[in-house]
GROMACS .gro file of C-alpha atoms in nm:
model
  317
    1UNK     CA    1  -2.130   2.213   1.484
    2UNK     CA    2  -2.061   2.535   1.280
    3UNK     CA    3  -1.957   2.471   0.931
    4UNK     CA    4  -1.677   2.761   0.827
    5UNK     CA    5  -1.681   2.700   0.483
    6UNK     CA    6  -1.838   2.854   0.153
    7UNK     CA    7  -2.021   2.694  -0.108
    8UNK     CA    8  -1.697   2.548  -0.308
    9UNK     CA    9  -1.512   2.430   0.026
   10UNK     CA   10  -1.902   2.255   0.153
   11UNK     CA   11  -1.883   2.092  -0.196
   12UNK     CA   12  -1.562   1.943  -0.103
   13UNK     CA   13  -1.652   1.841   0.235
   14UNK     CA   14  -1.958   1.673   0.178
   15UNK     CA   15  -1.898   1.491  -0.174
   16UNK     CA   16  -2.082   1.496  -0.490
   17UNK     CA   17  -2.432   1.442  -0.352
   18UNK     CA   18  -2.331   1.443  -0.005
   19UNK     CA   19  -2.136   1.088  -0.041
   20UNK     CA   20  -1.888   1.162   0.195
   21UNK     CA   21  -2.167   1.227   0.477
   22UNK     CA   22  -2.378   0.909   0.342
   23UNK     CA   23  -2.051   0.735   0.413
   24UNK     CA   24  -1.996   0.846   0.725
   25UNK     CA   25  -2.354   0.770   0.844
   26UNK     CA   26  -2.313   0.427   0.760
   27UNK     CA   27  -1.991   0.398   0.954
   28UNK     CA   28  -2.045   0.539   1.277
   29UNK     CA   29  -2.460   0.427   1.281
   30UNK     CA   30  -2.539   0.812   1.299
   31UNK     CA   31  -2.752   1.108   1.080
   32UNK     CA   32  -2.597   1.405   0.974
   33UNK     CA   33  -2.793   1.699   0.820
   34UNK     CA   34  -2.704   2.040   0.738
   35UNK     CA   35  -2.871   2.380   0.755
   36UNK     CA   36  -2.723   2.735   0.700
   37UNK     CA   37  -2.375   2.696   0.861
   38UNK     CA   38  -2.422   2.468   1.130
   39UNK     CA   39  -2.412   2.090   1.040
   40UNK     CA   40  -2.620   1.813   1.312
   41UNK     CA   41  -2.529   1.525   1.381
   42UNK     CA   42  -2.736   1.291   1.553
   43UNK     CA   43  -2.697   0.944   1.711
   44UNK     CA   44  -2.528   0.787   2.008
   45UNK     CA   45  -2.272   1.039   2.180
   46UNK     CA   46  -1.967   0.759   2.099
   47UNK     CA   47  -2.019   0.779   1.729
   48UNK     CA   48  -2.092   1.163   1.730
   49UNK     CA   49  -1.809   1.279   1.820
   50UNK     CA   50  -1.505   1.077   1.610
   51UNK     CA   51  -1.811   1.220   1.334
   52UNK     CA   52  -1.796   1.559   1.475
   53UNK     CA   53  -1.375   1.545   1.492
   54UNK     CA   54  -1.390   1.377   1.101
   55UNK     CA   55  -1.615   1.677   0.993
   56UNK     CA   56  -1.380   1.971   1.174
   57UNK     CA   57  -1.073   1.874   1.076
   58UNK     CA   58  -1.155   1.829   0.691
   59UNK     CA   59  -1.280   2.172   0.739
   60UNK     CA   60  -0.950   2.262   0.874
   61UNK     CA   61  -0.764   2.087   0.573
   62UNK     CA   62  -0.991   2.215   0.338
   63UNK     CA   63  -0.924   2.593   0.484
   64UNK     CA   64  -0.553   2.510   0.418
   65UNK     CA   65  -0.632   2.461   0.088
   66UNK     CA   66  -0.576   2.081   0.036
   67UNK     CA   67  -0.759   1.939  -0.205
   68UNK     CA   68  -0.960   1.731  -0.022
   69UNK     CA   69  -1.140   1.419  -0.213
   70UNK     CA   70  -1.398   1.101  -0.098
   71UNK     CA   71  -1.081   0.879  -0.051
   72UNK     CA   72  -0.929   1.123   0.220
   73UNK     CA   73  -1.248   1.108   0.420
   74UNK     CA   74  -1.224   0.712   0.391
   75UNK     CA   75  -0.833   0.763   0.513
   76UNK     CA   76  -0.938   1.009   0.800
   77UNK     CA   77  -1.205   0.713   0.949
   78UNK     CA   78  -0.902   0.449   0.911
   79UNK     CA   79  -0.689   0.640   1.110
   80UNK     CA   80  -0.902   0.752   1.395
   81UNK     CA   81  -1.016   0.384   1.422
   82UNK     CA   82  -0.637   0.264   1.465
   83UNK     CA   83  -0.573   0.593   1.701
   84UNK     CA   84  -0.889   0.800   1.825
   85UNK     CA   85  -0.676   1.099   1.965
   86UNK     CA   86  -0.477   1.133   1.623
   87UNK     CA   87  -0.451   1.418   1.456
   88UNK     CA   88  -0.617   1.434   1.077
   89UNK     CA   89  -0.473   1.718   1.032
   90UNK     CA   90  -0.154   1.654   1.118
   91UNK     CA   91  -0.176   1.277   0.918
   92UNK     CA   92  -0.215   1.477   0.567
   93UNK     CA   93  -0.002   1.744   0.628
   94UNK     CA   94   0.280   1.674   0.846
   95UNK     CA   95   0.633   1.631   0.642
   96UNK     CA   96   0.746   1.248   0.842
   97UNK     CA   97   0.748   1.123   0.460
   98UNK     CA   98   0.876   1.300   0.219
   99UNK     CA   99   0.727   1.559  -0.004
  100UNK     CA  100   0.881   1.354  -0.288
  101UNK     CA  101   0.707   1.075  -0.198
  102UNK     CA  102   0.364   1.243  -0.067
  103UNK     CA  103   0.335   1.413  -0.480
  104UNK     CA  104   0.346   0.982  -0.582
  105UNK     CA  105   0.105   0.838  -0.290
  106UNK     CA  106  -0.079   0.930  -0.041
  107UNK     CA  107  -0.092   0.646   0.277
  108UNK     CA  108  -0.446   0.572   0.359
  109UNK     CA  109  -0.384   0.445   0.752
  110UNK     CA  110  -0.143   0.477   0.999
  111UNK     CA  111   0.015   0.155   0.905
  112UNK     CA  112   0.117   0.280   0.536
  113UNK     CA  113   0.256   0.565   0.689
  114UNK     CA  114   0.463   0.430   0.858
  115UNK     CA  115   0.589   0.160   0.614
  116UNK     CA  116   0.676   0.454   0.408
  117UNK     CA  117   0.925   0.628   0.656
  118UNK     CA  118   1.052   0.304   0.772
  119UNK     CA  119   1.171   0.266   0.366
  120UNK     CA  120   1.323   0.611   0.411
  121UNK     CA  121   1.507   0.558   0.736
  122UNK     CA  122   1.646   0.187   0.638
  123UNK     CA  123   1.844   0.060   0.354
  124UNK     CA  124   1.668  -0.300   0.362
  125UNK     CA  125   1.268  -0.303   0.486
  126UNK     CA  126   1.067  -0.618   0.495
  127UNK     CA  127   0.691  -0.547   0.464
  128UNK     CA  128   0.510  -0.873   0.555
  129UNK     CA  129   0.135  -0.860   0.618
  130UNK     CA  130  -0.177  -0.970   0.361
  131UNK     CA  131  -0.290  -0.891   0.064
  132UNK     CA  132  -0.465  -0.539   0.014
  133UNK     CA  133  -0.234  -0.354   0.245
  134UNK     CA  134  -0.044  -0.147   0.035
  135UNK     CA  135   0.323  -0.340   0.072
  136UNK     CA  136   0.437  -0.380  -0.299
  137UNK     CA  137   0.240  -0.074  -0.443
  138UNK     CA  138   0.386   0.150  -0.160
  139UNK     CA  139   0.737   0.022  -0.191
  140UNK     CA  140   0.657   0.084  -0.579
  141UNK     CA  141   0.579   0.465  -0.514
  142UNK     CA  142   0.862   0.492  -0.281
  143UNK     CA  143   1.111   0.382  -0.566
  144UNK     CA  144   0.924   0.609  -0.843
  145UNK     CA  145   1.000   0.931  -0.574
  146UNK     CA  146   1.362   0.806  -0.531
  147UNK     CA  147   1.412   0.826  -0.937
  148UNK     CA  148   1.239   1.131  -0.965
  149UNK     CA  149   1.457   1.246  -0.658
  150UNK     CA  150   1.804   1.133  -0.853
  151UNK     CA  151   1.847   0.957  -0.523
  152UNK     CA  152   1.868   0.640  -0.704
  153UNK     CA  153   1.910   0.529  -1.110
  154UNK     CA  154   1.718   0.288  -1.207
  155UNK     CA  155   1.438   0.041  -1.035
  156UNK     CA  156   1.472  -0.328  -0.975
  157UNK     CA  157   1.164  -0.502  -0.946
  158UNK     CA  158   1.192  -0.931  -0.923
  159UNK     CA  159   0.915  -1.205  -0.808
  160UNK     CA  160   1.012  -1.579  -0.783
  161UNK     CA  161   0.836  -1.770  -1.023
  162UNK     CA  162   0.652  -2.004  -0.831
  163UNK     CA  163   0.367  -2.241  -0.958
  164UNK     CA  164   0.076  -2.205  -0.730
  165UNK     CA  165  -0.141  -2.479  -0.837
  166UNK     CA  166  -0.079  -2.370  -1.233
  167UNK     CA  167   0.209  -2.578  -1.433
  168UNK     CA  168   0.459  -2.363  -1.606
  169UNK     CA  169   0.522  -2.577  -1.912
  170UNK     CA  170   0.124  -2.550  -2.032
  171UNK     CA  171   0.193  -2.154  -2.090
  172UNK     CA  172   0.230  -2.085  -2.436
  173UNK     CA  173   0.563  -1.915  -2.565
  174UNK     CA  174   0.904  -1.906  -2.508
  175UNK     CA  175   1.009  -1.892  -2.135
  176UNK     CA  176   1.002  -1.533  -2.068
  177UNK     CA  177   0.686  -1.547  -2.221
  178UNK     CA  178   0.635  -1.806  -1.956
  179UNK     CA  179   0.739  -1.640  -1.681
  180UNK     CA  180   0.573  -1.300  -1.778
  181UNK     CA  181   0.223  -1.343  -1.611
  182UNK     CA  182   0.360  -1.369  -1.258
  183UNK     CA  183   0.549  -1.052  -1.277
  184UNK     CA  184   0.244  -0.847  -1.410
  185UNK     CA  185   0.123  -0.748  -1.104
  186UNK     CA  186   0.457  -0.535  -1.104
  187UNK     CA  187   0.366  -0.379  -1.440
  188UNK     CA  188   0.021  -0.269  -1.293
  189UNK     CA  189   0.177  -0.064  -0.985
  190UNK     CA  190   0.412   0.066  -1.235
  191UNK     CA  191   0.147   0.144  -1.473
  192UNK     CA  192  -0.043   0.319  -1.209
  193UNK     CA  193   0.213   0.513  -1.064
  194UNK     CA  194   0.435   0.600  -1.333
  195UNK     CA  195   0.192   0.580  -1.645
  196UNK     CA  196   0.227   0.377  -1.887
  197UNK     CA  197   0.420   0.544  -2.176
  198UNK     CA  198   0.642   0.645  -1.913
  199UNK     CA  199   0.722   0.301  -1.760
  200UNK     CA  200   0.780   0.215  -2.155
  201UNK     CA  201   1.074   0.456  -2.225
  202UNK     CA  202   1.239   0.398  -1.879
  203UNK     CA  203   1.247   0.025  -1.973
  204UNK     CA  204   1.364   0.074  -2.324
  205UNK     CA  205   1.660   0.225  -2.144
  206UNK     CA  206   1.671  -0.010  -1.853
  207UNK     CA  207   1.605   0.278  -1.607
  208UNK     CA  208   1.312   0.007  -1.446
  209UNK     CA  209   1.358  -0.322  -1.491
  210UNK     CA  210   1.129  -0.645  -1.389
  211UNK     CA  211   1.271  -0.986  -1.371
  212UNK     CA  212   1.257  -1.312  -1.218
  213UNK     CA  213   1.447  -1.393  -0.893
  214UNK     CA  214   1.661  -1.639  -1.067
  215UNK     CA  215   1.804  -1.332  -1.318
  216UNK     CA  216   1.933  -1.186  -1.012
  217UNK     CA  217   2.210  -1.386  -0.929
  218UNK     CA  218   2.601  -1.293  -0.952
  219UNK     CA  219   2.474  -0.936  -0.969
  220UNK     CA  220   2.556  -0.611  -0.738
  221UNK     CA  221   2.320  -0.365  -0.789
  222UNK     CA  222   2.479  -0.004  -0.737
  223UNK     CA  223   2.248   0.294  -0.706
  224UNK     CA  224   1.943   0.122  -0.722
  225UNK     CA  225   1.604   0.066  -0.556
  226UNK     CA  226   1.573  -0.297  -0.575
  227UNK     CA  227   1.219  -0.442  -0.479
  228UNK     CA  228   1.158  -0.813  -0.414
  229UNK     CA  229   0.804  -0.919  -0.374
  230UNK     CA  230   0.598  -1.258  -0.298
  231UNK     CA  231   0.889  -1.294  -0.125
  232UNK     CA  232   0.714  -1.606   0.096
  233UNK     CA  233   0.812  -1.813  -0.186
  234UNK     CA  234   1.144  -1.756  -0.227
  235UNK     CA  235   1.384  -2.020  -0.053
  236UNK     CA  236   1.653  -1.928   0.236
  237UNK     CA  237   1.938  -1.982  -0.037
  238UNK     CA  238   1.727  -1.707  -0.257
  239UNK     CA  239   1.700  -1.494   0.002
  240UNK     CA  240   2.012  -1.453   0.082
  241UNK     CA  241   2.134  -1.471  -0.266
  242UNK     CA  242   1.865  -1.102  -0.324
  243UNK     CA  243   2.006  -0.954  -0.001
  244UNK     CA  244   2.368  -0.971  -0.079
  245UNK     CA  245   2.294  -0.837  -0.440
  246UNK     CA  246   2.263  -0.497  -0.212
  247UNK     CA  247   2.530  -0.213  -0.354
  248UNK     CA  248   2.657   0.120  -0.276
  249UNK     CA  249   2.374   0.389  -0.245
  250UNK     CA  250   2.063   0.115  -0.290
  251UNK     CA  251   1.776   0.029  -0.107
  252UNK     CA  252   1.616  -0.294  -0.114
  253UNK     CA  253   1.249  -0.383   0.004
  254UNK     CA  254   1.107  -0.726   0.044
  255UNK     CA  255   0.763  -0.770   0.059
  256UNK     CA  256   0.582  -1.089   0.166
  257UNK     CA  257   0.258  -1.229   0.330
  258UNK     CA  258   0.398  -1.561   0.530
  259UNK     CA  259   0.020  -1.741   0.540
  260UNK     CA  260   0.033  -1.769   0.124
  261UNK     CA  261   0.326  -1.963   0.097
  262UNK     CA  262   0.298  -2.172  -0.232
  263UNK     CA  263   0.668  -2.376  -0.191
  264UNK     CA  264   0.677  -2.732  -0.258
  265UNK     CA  265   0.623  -2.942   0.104
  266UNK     CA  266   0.898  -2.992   0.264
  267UNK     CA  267   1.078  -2.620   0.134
  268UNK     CA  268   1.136  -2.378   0.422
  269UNK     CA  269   1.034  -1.990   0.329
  270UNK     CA  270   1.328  -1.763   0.272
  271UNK     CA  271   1.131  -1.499   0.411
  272UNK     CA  272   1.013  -1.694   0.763
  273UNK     CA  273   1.358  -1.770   0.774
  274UNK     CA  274   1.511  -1.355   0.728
  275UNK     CA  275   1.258  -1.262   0.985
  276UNK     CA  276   1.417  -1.535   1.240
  277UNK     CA  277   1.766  -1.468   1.178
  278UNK     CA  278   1.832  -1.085   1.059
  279UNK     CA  279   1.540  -0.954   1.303
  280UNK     CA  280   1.791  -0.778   1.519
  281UNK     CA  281   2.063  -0.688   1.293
  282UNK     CA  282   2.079  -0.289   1.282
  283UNK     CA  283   1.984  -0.078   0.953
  284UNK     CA  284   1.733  -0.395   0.901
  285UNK     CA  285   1.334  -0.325   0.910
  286UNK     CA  286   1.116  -0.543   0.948
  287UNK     CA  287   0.723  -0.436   0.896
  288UNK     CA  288   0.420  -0.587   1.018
  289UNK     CA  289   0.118  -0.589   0.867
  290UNK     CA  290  -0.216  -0.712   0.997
  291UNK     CA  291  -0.586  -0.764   0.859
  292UNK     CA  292  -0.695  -0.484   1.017
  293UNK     CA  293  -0.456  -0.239   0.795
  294UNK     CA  294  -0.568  -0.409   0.447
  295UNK     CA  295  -0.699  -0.080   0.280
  296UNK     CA  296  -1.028  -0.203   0.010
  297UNK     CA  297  -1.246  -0.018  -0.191
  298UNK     CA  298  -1.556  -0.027   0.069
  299UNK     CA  299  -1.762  -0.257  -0.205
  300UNK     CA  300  -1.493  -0.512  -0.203
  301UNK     CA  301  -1.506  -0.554   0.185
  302UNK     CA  302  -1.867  -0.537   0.188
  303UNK     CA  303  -1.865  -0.850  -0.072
  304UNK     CA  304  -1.624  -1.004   0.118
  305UNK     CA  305  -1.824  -1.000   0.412
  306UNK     CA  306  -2.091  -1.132   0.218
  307UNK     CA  307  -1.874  -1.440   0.142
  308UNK     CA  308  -1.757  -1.534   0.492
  309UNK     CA  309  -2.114  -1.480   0.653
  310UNK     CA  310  -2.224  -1.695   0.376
  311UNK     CA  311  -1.990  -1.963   0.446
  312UNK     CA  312  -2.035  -1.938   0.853
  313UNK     CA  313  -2.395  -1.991   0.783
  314UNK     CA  314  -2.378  -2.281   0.537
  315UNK     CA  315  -2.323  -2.614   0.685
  316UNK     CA  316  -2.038  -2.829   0.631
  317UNK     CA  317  -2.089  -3.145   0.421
   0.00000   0.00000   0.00000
């Protein structure tokens, strides 16, 4: 295939050292090599061409003058392996979520993608799926665009604080000291997104605000993006309890994975329970996640691999 592109705009498509065509060479089983302005690709005709599409449309993109980096290459093989006959093109550059939201995040599948316009088009969206897809730090960007937007005023962001195998009272400090290590994964997406110094000042002035489930309650949260997340162990009574905190001009997203659910026996899941009984009432989303949308840096999945072949191959005692 011809490559259109001069020396910068080869830079960008091939990667520092030509990582991005290593990468795709261990993906699709195939060996790509370059000379003057044609690039070859060699292997069996099945992986050659989704190579071939990969390679023409970053061209395209990279013509357009998107800043193309190694991550959007990694994005583009996602989301021809969920939908061959997608567009690339069209998956960076179309305007189906907002520009607002595209300048926070960028989705890195199909899936995320469309988690992010369901949050648009809905006031309450339930994103339920595993860990690694993307559910709390998307709904995390999605609320960062909103305040940026003046859509909203201020972020909610609440966890139940659940024991998973840990005891509470053996925490040093007083209890919000207590209760502070199972809202930090909140802090990091903030962190990330927003930057720290940033996320400081807005919660000096309680413009973002992170807080147990329980601190919810008797509240009605006006103008606000309200996210509630680990929601598998909240309890039905929670549930509804966050749900009717819902005001005028708010969104809410609940976020979930219903196979970690760390209740006591014997204590039904709030969020089970939503799904079952709100999964057909209008301006309600619900959002399914499965394994094969979890998004990982391609080390981790490699070493997770690693682990499961491990454990298929060591006998059971």
């Amino acid at each position: 295939m011809e490559l259109t592109l001069d020396e910068q705009g080869a830079h960008a498509l091939f990667g520092n050292h030509d990582e991005n065509l290593r990468m795709l060479e261990e993906e699709f089983k195939v060996k790509i090599s370059s000379r003057g302005s044609e690039i070859f690709v060699k292997g069996d005709a099945d992986n050659i061409a989704p190579v071939e599409k990969i390679l023409g449309q970053m061209q395209e993109l990279i013509t357009q003058g998107y800043p193309v980096k190694k991550s959007d290459v990694l994005t583009a093989m996602r989301v021809l392996r969920d939908k061959p006959d997608a567009s690339v093109v069209e998956f960076f550059t179309d305007d189906a979520v907002q520009q607002s939201v595209r300048r926070v995040v960028t989705p890195r599948n199909l899936a995320q993608k469309l988690y992010l316009q369901s949050m648009q088009d809905h006031d309450i969206t339930f994103g339920i799926g595993p860990a690694g897809t993307g559910k709390t730090f998307l709904a995390v960007a999605a609320a960062a665009a909103a305040l940026n937007d003046k859509s909203i005023k201020r972020i909610i962001l609440c966890r139940p604080a659940v024991e998973a195998g840990e005891r509470l009272g053996f925490l040093p400090g007083d209890i919000a000291e207590k209760i502070n290590p199972y809202l930090r994964p909140l802090y990091d997406s903030l962190y990330d997104i927003i930057g720290f110094e940033k996320v400081e000042k807005l919660m000096e002035r309680s413009i973002i605000e992170i807080a147990p489930l329980a601190f919810m309650r008797g509240r009605t949260l006006n103008d606000a993006f309200i996210i509630l997340d680990e929601a598998q162990n909240t309890t039905p009574e929670q549930m509804k309890m966050f749900l009717t905190r819902l005001g005028f001009d708010s969104k809410a997203v609940v976020t979930g994975d219903v196979t970690q659910v760390d209740l006591p026996d014997g204590k039904k899941s709030g969020l089970r329970e939503a799904h079952r009984i709100l999964g057909d009432v209008e301006g309600i989303k619900f959002f399914n996640f499965t394994h094969k949308d979890v998004v990982r840096h391609p080390l981790v999945s490699k070493i997770v691999n690693a682990y499961d072949q491990m454990e298929k191959d060591t006998p059971s005692a």
